[in-house]
Short mmCIF file of C-alpha atoms and ligand atoms in Angstrom, two decimals:
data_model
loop_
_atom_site.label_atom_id
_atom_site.label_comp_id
_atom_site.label_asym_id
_atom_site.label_seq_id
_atom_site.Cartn_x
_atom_site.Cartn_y
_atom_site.Cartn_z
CA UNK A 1 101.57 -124.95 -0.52
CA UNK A 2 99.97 -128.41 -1.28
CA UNK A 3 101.70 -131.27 -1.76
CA UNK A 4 100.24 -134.51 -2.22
CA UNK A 5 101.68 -137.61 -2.89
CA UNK A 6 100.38 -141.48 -3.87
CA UNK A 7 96.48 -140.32 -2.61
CA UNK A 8 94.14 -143.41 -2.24
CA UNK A 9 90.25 -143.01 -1.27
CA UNK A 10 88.19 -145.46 -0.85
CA UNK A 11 84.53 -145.34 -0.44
CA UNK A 12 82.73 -148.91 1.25
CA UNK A 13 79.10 -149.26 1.28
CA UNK A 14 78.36 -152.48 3.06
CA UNK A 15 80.23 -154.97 1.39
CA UNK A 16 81.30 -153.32 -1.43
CA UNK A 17 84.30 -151.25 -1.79
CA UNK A 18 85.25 -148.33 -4.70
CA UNK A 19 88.31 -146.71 -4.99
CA UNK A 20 87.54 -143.37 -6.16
CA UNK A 21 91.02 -141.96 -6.06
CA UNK A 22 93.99 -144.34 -7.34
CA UNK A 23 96.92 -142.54 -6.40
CA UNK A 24 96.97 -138.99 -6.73
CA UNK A 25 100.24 -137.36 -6.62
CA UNK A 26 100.20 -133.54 -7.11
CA UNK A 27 101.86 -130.09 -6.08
CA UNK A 28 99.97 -126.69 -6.01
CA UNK A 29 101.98 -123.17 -5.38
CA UNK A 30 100.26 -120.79 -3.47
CA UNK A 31 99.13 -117.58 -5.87
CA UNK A 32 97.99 -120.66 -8.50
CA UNK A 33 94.77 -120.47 -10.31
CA UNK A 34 94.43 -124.24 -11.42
CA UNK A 35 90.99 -126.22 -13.14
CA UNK A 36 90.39 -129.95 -12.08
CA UNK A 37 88.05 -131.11 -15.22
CA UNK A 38 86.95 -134.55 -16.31
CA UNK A 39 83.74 -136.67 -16.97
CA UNK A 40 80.66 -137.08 -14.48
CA UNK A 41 82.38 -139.59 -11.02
CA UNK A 42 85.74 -139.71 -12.04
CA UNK A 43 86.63 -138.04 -8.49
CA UNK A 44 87.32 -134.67 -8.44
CA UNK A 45 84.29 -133.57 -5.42
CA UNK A 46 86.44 -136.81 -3.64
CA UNK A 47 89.59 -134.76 -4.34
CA UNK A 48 88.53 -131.42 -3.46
CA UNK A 49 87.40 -132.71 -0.43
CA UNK A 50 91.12 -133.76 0.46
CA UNK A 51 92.44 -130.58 -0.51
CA UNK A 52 90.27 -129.18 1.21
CA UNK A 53 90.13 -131.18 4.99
CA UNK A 54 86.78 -132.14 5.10
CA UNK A 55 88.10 -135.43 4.67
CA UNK A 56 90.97 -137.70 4.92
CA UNK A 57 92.83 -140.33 2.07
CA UNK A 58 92.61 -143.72 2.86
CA UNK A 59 96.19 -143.71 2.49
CA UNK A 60 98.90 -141.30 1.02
CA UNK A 61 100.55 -138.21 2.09
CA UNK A 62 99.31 -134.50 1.92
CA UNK A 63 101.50 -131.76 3.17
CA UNK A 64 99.89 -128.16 3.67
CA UNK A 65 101.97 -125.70 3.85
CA UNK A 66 104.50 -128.27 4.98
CA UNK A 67 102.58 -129.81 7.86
CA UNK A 68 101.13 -133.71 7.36
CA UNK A 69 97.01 -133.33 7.79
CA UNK A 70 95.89 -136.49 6.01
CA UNK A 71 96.20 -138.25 9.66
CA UNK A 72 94.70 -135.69 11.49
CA UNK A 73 91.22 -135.90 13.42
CA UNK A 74 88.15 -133.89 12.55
CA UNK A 75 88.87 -131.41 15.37
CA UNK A 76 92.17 -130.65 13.67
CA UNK A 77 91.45 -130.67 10.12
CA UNK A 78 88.28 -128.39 11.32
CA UNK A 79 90.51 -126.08 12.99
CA UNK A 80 92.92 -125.97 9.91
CA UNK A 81 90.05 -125.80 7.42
CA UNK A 82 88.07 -122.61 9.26
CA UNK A 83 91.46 -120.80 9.09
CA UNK A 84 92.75 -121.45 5.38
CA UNK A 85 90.00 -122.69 3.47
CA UNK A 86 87.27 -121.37 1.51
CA UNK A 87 84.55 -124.12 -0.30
CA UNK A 88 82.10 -123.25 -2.68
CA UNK A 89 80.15 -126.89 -2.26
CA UNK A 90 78.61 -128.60 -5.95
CA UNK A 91 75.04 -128.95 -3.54
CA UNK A 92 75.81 -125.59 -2.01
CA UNK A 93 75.23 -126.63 1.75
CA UNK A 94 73.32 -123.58 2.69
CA UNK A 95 71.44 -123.18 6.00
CA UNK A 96 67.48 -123.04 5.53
CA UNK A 97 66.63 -121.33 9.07
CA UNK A 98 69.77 -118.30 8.81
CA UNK A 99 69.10 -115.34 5.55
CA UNK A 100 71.54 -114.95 2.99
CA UNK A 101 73.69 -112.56 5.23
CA UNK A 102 73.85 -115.18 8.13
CA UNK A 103 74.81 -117.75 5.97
CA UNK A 104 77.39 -115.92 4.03
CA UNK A 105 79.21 -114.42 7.58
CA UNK A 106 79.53 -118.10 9.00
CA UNK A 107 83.40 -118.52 8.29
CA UNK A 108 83.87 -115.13 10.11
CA UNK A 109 81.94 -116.45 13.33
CA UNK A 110 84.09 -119.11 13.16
CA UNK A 111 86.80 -116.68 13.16
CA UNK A 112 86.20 -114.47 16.16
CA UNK A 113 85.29 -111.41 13.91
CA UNK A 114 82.00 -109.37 16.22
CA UNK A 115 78.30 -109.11 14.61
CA UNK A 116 78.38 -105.92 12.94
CA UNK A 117 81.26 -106.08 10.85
CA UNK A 118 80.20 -109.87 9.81
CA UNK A 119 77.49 -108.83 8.29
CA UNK A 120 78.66 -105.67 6.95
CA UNK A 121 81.67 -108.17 5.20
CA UNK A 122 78.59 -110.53 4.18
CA UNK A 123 76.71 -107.93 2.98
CA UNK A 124 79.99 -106.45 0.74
CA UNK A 125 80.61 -109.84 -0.87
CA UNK A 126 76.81 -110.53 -1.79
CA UNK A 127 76.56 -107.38 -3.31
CA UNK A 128 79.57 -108.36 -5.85
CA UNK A 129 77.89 -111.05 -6.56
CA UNK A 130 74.75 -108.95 -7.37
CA UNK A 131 72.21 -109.75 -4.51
CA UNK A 132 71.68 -106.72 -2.68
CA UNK A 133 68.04 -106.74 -3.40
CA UNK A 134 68.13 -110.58 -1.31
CA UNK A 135 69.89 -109.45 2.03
CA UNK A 136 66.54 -110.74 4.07
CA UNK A 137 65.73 -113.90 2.03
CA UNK A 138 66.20 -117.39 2.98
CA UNK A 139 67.89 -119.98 0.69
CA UNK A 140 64.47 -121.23 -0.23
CA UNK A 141 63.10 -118.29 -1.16
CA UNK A 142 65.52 -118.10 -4.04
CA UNK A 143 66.66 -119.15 -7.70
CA UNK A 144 69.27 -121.89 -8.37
CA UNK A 145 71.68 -119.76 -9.22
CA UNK A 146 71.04 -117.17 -6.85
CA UNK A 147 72.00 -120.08 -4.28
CA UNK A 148 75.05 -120.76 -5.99
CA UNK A 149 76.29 -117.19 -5.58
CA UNK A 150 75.36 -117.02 -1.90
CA UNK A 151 77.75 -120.26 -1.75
CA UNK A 152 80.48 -118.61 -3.70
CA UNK A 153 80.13 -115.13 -1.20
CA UNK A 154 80.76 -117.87 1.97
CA UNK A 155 83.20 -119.18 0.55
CA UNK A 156 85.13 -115.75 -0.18
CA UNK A 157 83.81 -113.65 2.64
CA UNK A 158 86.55 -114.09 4.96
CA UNK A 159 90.00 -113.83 2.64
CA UNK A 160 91.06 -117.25 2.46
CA UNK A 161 94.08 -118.51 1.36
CA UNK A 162 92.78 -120.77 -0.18
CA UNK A 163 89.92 -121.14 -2.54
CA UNK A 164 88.06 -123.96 -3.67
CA UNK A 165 85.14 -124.19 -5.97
CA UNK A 166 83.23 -127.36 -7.07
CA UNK A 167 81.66 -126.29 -10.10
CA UNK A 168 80.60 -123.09 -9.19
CA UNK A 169 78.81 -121.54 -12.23
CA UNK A 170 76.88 -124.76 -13.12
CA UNK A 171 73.45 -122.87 -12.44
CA UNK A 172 74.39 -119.62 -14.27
CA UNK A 173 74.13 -117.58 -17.10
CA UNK A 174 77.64 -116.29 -19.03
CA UNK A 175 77.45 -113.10 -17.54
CA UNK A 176 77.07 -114.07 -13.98
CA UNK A 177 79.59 -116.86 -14.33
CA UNK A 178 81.68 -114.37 -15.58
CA UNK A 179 81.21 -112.22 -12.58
CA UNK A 180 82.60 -114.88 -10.24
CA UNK A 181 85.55 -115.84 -12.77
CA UNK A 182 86.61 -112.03 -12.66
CA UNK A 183 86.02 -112.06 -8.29
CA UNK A 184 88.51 -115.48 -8.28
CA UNK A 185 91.13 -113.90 -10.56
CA UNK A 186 91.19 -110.61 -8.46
CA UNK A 187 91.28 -113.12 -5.71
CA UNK A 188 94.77 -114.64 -7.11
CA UNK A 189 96.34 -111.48 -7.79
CA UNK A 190 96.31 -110.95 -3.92
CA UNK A 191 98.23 -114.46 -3.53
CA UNK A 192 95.27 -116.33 -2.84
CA UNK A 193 95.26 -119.88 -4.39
CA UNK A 194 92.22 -120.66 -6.12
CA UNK A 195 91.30 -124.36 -7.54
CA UNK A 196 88.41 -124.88 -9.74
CA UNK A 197 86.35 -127.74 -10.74
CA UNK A 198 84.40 -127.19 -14.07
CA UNK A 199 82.74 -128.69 -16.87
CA UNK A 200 82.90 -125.51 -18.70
CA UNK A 201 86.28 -125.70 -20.99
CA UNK A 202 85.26 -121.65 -21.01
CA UNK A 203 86.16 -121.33 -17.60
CA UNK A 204 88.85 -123.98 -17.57
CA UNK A 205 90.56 -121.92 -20.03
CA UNK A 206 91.15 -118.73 -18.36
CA UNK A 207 93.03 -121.03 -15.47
CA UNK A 208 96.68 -120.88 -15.26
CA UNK A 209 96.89 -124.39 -15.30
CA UNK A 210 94.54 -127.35 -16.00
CA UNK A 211 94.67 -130.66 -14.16
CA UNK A 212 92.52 -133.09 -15.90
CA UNK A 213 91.52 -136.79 -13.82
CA UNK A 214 90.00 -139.71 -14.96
CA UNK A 215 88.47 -142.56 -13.40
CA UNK A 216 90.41 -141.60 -10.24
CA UNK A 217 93.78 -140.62 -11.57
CA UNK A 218 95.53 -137.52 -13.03
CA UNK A 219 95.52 -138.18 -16.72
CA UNK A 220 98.12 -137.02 -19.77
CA UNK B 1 49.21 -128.41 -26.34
CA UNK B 2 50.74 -125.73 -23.72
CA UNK B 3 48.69 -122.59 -24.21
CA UNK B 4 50.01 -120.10 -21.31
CA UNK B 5 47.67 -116.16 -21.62
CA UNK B 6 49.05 -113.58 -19.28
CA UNK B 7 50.56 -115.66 -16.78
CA UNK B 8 51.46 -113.86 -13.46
CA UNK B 9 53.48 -115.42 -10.64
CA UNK B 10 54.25 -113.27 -7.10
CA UNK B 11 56.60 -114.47 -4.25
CA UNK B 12 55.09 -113.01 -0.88
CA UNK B 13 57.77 -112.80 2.13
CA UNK B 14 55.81 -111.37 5.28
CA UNK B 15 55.18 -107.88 3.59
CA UNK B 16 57.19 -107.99 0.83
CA UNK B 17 55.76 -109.12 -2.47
CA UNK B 18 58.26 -109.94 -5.44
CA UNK B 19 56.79 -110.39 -8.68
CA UNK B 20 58.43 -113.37 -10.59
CA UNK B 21 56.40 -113.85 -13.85
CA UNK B 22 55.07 -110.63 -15.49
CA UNK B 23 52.64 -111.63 -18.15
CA UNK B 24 53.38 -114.76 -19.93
CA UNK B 25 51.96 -115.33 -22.91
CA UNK B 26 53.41 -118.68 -24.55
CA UNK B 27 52.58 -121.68 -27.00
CA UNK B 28 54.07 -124.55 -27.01
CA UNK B 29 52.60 -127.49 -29.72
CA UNK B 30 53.02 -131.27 -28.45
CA UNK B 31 56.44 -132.83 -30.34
CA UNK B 32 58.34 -129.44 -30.02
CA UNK B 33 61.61 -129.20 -28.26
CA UNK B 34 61.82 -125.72 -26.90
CA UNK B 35 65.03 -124.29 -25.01
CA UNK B 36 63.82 -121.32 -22.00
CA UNK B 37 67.11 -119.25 -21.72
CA UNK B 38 67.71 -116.30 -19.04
CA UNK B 39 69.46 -114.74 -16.84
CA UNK B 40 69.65 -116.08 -13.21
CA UNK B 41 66.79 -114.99 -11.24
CA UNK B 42 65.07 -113.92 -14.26
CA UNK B 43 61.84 -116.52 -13.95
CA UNK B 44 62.35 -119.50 -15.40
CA UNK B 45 62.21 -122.42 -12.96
CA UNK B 46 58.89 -120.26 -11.69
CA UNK B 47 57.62 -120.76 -15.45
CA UNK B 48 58.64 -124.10 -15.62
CA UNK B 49 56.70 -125.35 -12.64
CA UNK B 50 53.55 -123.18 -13.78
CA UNK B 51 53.79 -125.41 -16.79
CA UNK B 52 54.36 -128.49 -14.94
CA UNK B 53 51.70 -128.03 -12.42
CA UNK B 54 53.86 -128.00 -9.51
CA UNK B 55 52.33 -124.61 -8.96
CA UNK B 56 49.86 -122.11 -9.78
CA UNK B 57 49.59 -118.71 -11.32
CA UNK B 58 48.76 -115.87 -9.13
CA UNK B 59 46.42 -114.80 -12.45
CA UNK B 60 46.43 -115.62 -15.91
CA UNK B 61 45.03 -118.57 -17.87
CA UNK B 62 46.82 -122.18 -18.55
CA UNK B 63 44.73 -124.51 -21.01
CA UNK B 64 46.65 -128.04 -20.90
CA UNK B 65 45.81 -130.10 -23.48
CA UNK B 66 42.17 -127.98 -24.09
CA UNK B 67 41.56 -127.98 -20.37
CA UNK B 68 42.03 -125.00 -17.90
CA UNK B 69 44.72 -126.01 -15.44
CA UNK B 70 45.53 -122.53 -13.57
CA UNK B 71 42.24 -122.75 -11.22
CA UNK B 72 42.75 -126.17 -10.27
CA UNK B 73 43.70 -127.76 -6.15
CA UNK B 74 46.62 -129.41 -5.37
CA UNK B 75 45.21 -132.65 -6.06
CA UNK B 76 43.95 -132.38 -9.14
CA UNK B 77 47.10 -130.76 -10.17
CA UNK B 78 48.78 -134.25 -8.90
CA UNK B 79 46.43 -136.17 -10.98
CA UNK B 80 47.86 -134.47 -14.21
CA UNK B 81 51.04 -133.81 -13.47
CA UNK B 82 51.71 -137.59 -12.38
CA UNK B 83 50.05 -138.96 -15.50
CA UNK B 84 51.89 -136.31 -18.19
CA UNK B 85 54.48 -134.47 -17.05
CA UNK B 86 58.17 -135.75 -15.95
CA UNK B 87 60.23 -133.22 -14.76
CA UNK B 88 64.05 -132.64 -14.01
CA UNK B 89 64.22 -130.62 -10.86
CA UNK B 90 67.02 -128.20 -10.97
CA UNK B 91 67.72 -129.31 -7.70
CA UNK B 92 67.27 -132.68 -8.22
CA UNK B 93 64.74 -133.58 -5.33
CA UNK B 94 65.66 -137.05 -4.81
CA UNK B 95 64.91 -139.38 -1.91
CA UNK B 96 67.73 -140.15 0.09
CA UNK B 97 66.06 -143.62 2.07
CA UNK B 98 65.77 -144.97 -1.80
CA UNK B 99 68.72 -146.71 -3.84
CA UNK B 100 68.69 -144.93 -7.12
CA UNK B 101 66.19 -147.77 -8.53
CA UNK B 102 63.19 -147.52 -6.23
CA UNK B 103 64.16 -143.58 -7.10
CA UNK B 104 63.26 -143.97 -10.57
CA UNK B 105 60.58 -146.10 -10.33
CA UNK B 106 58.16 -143.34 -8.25
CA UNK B 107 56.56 -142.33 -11.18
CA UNK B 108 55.05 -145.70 -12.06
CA UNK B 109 54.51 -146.41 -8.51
CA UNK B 110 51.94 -143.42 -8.97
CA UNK B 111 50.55 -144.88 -12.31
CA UNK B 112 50.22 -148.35 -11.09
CA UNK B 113 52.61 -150.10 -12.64
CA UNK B 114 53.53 -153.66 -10.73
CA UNK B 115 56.85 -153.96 -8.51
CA UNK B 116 58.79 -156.30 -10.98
CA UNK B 117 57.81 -154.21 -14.15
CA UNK B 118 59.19 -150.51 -12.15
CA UNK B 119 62.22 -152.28 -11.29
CA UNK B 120 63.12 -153.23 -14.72
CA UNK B 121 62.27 -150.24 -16.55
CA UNK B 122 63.87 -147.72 -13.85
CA UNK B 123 67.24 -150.11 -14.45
CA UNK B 124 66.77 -149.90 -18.29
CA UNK B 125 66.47 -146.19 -18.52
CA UNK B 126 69.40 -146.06 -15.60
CA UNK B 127 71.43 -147.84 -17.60
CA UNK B 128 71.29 -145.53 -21.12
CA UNK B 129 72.49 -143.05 -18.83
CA UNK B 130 75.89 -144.81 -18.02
CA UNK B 131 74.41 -145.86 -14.01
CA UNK B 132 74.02 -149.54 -14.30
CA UNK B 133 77.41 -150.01 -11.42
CA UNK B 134 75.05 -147.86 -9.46
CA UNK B 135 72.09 -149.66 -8.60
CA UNK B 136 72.25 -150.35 -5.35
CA UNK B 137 73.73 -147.11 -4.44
CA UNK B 138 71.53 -143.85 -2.73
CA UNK B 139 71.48 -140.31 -3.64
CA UNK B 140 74.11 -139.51 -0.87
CA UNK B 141 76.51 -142.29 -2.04
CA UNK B 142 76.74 -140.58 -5.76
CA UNK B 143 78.77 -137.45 -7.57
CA UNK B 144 76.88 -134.49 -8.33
CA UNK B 145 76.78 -135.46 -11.76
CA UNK B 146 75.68 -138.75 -11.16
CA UNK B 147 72.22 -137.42 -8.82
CA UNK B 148 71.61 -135.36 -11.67
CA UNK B 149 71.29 -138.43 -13.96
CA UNK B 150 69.06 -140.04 -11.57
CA UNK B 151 66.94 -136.98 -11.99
CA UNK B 152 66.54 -137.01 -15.40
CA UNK B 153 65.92 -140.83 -15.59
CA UNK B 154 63.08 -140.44 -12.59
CA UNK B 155 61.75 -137.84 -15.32
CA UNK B 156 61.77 -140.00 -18.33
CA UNK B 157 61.26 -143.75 -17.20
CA UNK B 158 57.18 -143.38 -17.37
CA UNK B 159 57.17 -142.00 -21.00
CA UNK B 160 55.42 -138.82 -19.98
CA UNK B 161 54.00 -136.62 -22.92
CA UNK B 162 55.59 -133.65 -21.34
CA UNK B 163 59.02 -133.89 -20.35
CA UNK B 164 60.31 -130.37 -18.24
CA UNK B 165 63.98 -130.49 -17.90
CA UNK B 166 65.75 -127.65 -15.37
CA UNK B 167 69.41 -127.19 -15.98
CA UNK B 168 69.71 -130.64 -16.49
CA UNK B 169 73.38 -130.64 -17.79
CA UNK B 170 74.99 -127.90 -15.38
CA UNK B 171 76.98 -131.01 -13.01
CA UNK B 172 77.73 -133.39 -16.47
CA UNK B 173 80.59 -133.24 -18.74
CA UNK B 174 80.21 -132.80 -21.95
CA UNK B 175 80.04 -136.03 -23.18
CA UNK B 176 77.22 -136.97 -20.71
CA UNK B 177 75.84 -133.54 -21.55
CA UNK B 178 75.25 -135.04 -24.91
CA UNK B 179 74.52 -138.34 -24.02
CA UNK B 180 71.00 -136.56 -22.34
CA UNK B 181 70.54 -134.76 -25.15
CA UNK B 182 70.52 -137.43 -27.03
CA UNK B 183 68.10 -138.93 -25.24
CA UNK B 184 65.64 -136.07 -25.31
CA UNK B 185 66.04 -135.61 -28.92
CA UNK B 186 64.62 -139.54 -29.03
CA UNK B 187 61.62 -138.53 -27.31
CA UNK B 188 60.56 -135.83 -29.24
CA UNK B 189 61.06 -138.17 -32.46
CA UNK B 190 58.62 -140.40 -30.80
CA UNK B 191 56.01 -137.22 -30.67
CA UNK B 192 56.83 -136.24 -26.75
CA UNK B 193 56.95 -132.56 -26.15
CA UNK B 194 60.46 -131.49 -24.29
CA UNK B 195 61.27 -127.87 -22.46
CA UNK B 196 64.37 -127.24 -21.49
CA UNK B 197 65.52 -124.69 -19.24
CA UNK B 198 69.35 -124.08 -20.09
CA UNK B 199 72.77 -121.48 -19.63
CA UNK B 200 74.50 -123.65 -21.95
CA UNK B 201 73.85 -122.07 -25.47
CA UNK B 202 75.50 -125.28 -26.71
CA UNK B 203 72.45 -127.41 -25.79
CA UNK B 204 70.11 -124.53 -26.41
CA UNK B 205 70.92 -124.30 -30.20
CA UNK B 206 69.90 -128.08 -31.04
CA UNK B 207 66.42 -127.27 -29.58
CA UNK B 208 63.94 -126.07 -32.57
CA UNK B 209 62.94 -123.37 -30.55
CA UNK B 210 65.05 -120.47 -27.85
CA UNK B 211 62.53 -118.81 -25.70
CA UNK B 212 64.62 -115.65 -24.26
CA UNK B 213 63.02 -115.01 -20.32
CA UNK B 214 64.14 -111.44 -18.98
CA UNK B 215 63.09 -110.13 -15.46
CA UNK B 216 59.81 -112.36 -15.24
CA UNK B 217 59.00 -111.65 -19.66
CA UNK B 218 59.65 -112.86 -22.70
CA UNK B 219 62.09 -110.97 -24.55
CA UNK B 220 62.67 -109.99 -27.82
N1 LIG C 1 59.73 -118.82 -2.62
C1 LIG C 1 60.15 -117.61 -3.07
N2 LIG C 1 59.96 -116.50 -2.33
C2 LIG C 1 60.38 -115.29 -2.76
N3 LIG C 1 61.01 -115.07 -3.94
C3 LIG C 1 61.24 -116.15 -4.72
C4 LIG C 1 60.85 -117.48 -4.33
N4 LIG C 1 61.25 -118.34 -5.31
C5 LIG C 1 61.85 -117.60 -6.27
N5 LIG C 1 61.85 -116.28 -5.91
C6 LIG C 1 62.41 -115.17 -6.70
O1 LIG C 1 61.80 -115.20 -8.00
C7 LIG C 1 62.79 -114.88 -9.00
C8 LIG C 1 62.76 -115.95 -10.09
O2 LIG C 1 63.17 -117.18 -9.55
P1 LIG C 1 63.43 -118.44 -10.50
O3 LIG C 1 63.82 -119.57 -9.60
O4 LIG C 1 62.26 -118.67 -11.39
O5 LIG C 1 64.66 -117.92 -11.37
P2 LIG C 1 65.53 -118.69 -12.50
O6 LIG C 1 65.37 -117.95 -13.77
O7 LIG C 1 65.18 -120.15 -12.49
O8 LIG C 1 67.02 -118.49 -11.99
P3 LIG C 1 68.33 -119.48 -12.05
O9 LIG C 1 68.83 -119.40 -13.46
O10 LIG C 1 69.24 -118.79 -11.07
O11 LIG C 1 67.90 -120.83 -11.62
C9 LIG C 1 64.14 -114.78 -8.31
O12 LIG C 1 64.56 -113.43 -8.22
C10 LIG C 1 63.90 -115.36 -6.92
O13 LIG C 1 64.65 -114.66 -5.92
N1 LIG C 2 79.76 -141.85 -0.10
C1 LIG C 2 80.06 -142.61 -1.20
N2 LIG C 2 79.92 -143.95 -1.18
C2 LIG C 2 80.20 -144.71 -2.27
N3 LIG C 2 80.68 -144.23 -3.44
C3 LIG C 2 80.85 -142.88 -3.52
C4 LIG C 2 80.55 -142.00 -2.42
N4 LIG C 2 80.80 -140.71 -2.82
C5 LIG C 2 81.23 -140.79 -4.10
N5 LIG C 2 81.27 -142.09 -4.52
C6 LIG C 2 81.70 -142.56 -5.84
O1 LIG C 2 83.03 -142.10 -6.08
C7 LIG C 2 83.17 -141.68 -7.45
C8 LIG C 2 83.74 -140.28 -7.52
O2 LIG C 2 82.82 -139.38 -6.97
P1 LIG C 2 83.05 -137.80 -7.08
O3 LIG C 2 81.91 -137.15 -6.38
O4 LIG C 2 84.42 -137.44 -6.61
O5 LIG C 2 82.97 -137.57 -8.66
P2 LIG C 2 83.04 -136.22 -9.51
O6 LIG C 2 84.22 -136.30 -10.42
O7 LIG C 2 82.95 -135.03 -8.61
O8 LIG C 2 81.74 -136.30 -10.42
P3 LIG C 2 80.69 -135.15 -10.92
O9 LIG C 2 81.38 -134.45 -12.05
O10 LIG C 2 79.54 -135.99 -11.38
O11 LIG C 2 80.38 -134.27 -9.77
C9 LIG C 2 81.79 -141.80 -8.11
O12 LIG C 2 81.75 -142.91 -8.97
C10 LIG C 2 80.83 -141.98 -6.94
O13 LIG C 2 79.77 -142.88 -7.28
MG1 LIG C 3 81.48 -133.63 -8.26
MG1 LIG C 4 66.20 -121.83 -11.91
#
């Protein structure tokens, strides 16, 4: 399902230049439940972001389910992300003016699907995640982690094939991070692919599969 | 130091009132390292800014250092918090016009301190947490875990007496994890009084001190 191959990314601010990927070469199955781990900027938000087409390599190949995106423009990875992708962001990205409900049924405006059953979906997922009591709150009027599960119900609300979570239980106790471990696993015995970034070797161990990079590169 | 008598905190949201803290009563003695643990939601960011003086109690008493803080305006609240408190926002709260130097130097802007002087502290304390490549960088040119170590140098660069740390490992690896530790475990050698509000039980077992917060009370 992903497929990439000899990924560069290279960051310039003014005059300087920083390579924060150095050739990443990697293949994901669909159905996968993989962890990306490794220390504080060694690039795994950069790579995520690739998976993920909210942005493109500075060079190298990335197939998705066998089509070449890493040349694409932002109307096309958009249009590619909205349908397949699901991101649970490491800052969250939530909107201040919508409530928890708006927020969460975004993807399935995006998709077409009509008012009431959005936020009937919304309001399904963010009661999983244990904030039925929030429906009418803003993202300001809540706690850290509280946030961090209304990112993880966005991210999920609409089915996608394809899951990906930068460090989604950094801002919550066992038991709720445990919550959200046991929605990704039911989530990847439906097919779904589901890639993880985490500090927490807990979590990393219940993955399938763990991927470790340093400074920029897949390590062994 | 921290003397905290039936501290009440309630959220209002048009007509809906949500009560965060339900009676707090709490010591704290200065050159303790205390670890707040909870649930999400359950109170403690609310506490944490009660005791920093970001905020006020909706009733209850808070004697700081012999004197009653809970009464007192927003400016005199400034006044104390900017001479003894640094705190690690759990959302970091950095400014994004501001390379990561001028960042840490706010606090001694506020106390004074001349332009050459902040510079060269902020870098010092920058650099014991692994960010000396980083200088000239802003918040939105960093990795999550990276921000997060800007955060908790901002806090700690003035020497405050009080230093109020919220989640401040939940984007850092391990090692990093320990390197801030580390640091905090320095300041309360030197007689500094640190608070830290945690999910990882690893950090929270090398404080001298777990605090257990459960729907806005102490538990036991
Ligand atoms: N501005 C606000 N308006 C209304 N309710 C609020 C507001 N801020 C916080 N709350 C509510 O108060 C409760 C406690 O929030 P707090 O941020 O102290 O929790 P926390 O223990 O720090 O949680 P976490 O571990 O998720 O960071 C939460 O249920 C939250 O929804
Ligand atoms: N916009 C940018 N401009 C310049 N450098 C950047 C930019 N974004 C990220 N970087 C740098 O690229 C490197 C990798 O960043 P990335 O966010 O991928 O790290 P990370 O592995 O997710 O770290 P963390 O665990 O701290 O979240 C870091 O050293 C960072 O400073
Ligand atoms: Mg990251
Ligand atoms: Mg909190």
């Amino acid at each position: 399902l992903i497929q990439l191959k000899d990924i560069y990314k290279t960051y310039t601010t003014g005059a300087v230049s920083y390579e924060a990927l150095k050739g990443i070469t990697l293949h994901i199955d669909s159905g996968e439940y993989v962890a990306i781990l490794g220390p504080s900027g060694s690039g795994k938000s950069t790579l995520m972001q690739i998976i993920g087409c909210l942005s493109t390599p500075s060079s190298g190949s990335y197939l998705l389910d066998g089509k070449e995106v890493s040349q694409l423009n932002r109307n096309e990875l958009a249009k590619i992300r909205n349908q397949k992708v699901g991101f649970v962001f490491q800052n969250f990205n939530l909107l201040a003016q919508l409530d928890i409900v708006d927020n969460v049924a975004l993807p399935l405006l995006y998709r077409g699907t009509a008012l009431a059953e959005r936020r009937r979906l919304a309001k399904e997922i963010l009661k999983k995640l244990g904030l039925e009591n929030h429906y009418k709150h803003h993202p300001n009027e809540l706690s850290g982690g509280q946030k961090q599960r209304v990112a993880i119900a966005r991210a999920l609300v609409a089915s996608p094939e394809i899951i990906l979570a930068d460090e989604p239980t950094g801002n919550l106790d066992t038991q709720s991070g445990n919550d959200v471990i046991q929605l990704f696993e039911q989530f990847t015995s439906e097919g779904k692919t589901v890639i993880v970034v985490t500090h927490d070797l807990e979590i990393a161990k219940r993955a399938k599969r763990i991927i470790h990079i340093q400074d920029g590169k897949i390590a062994n």
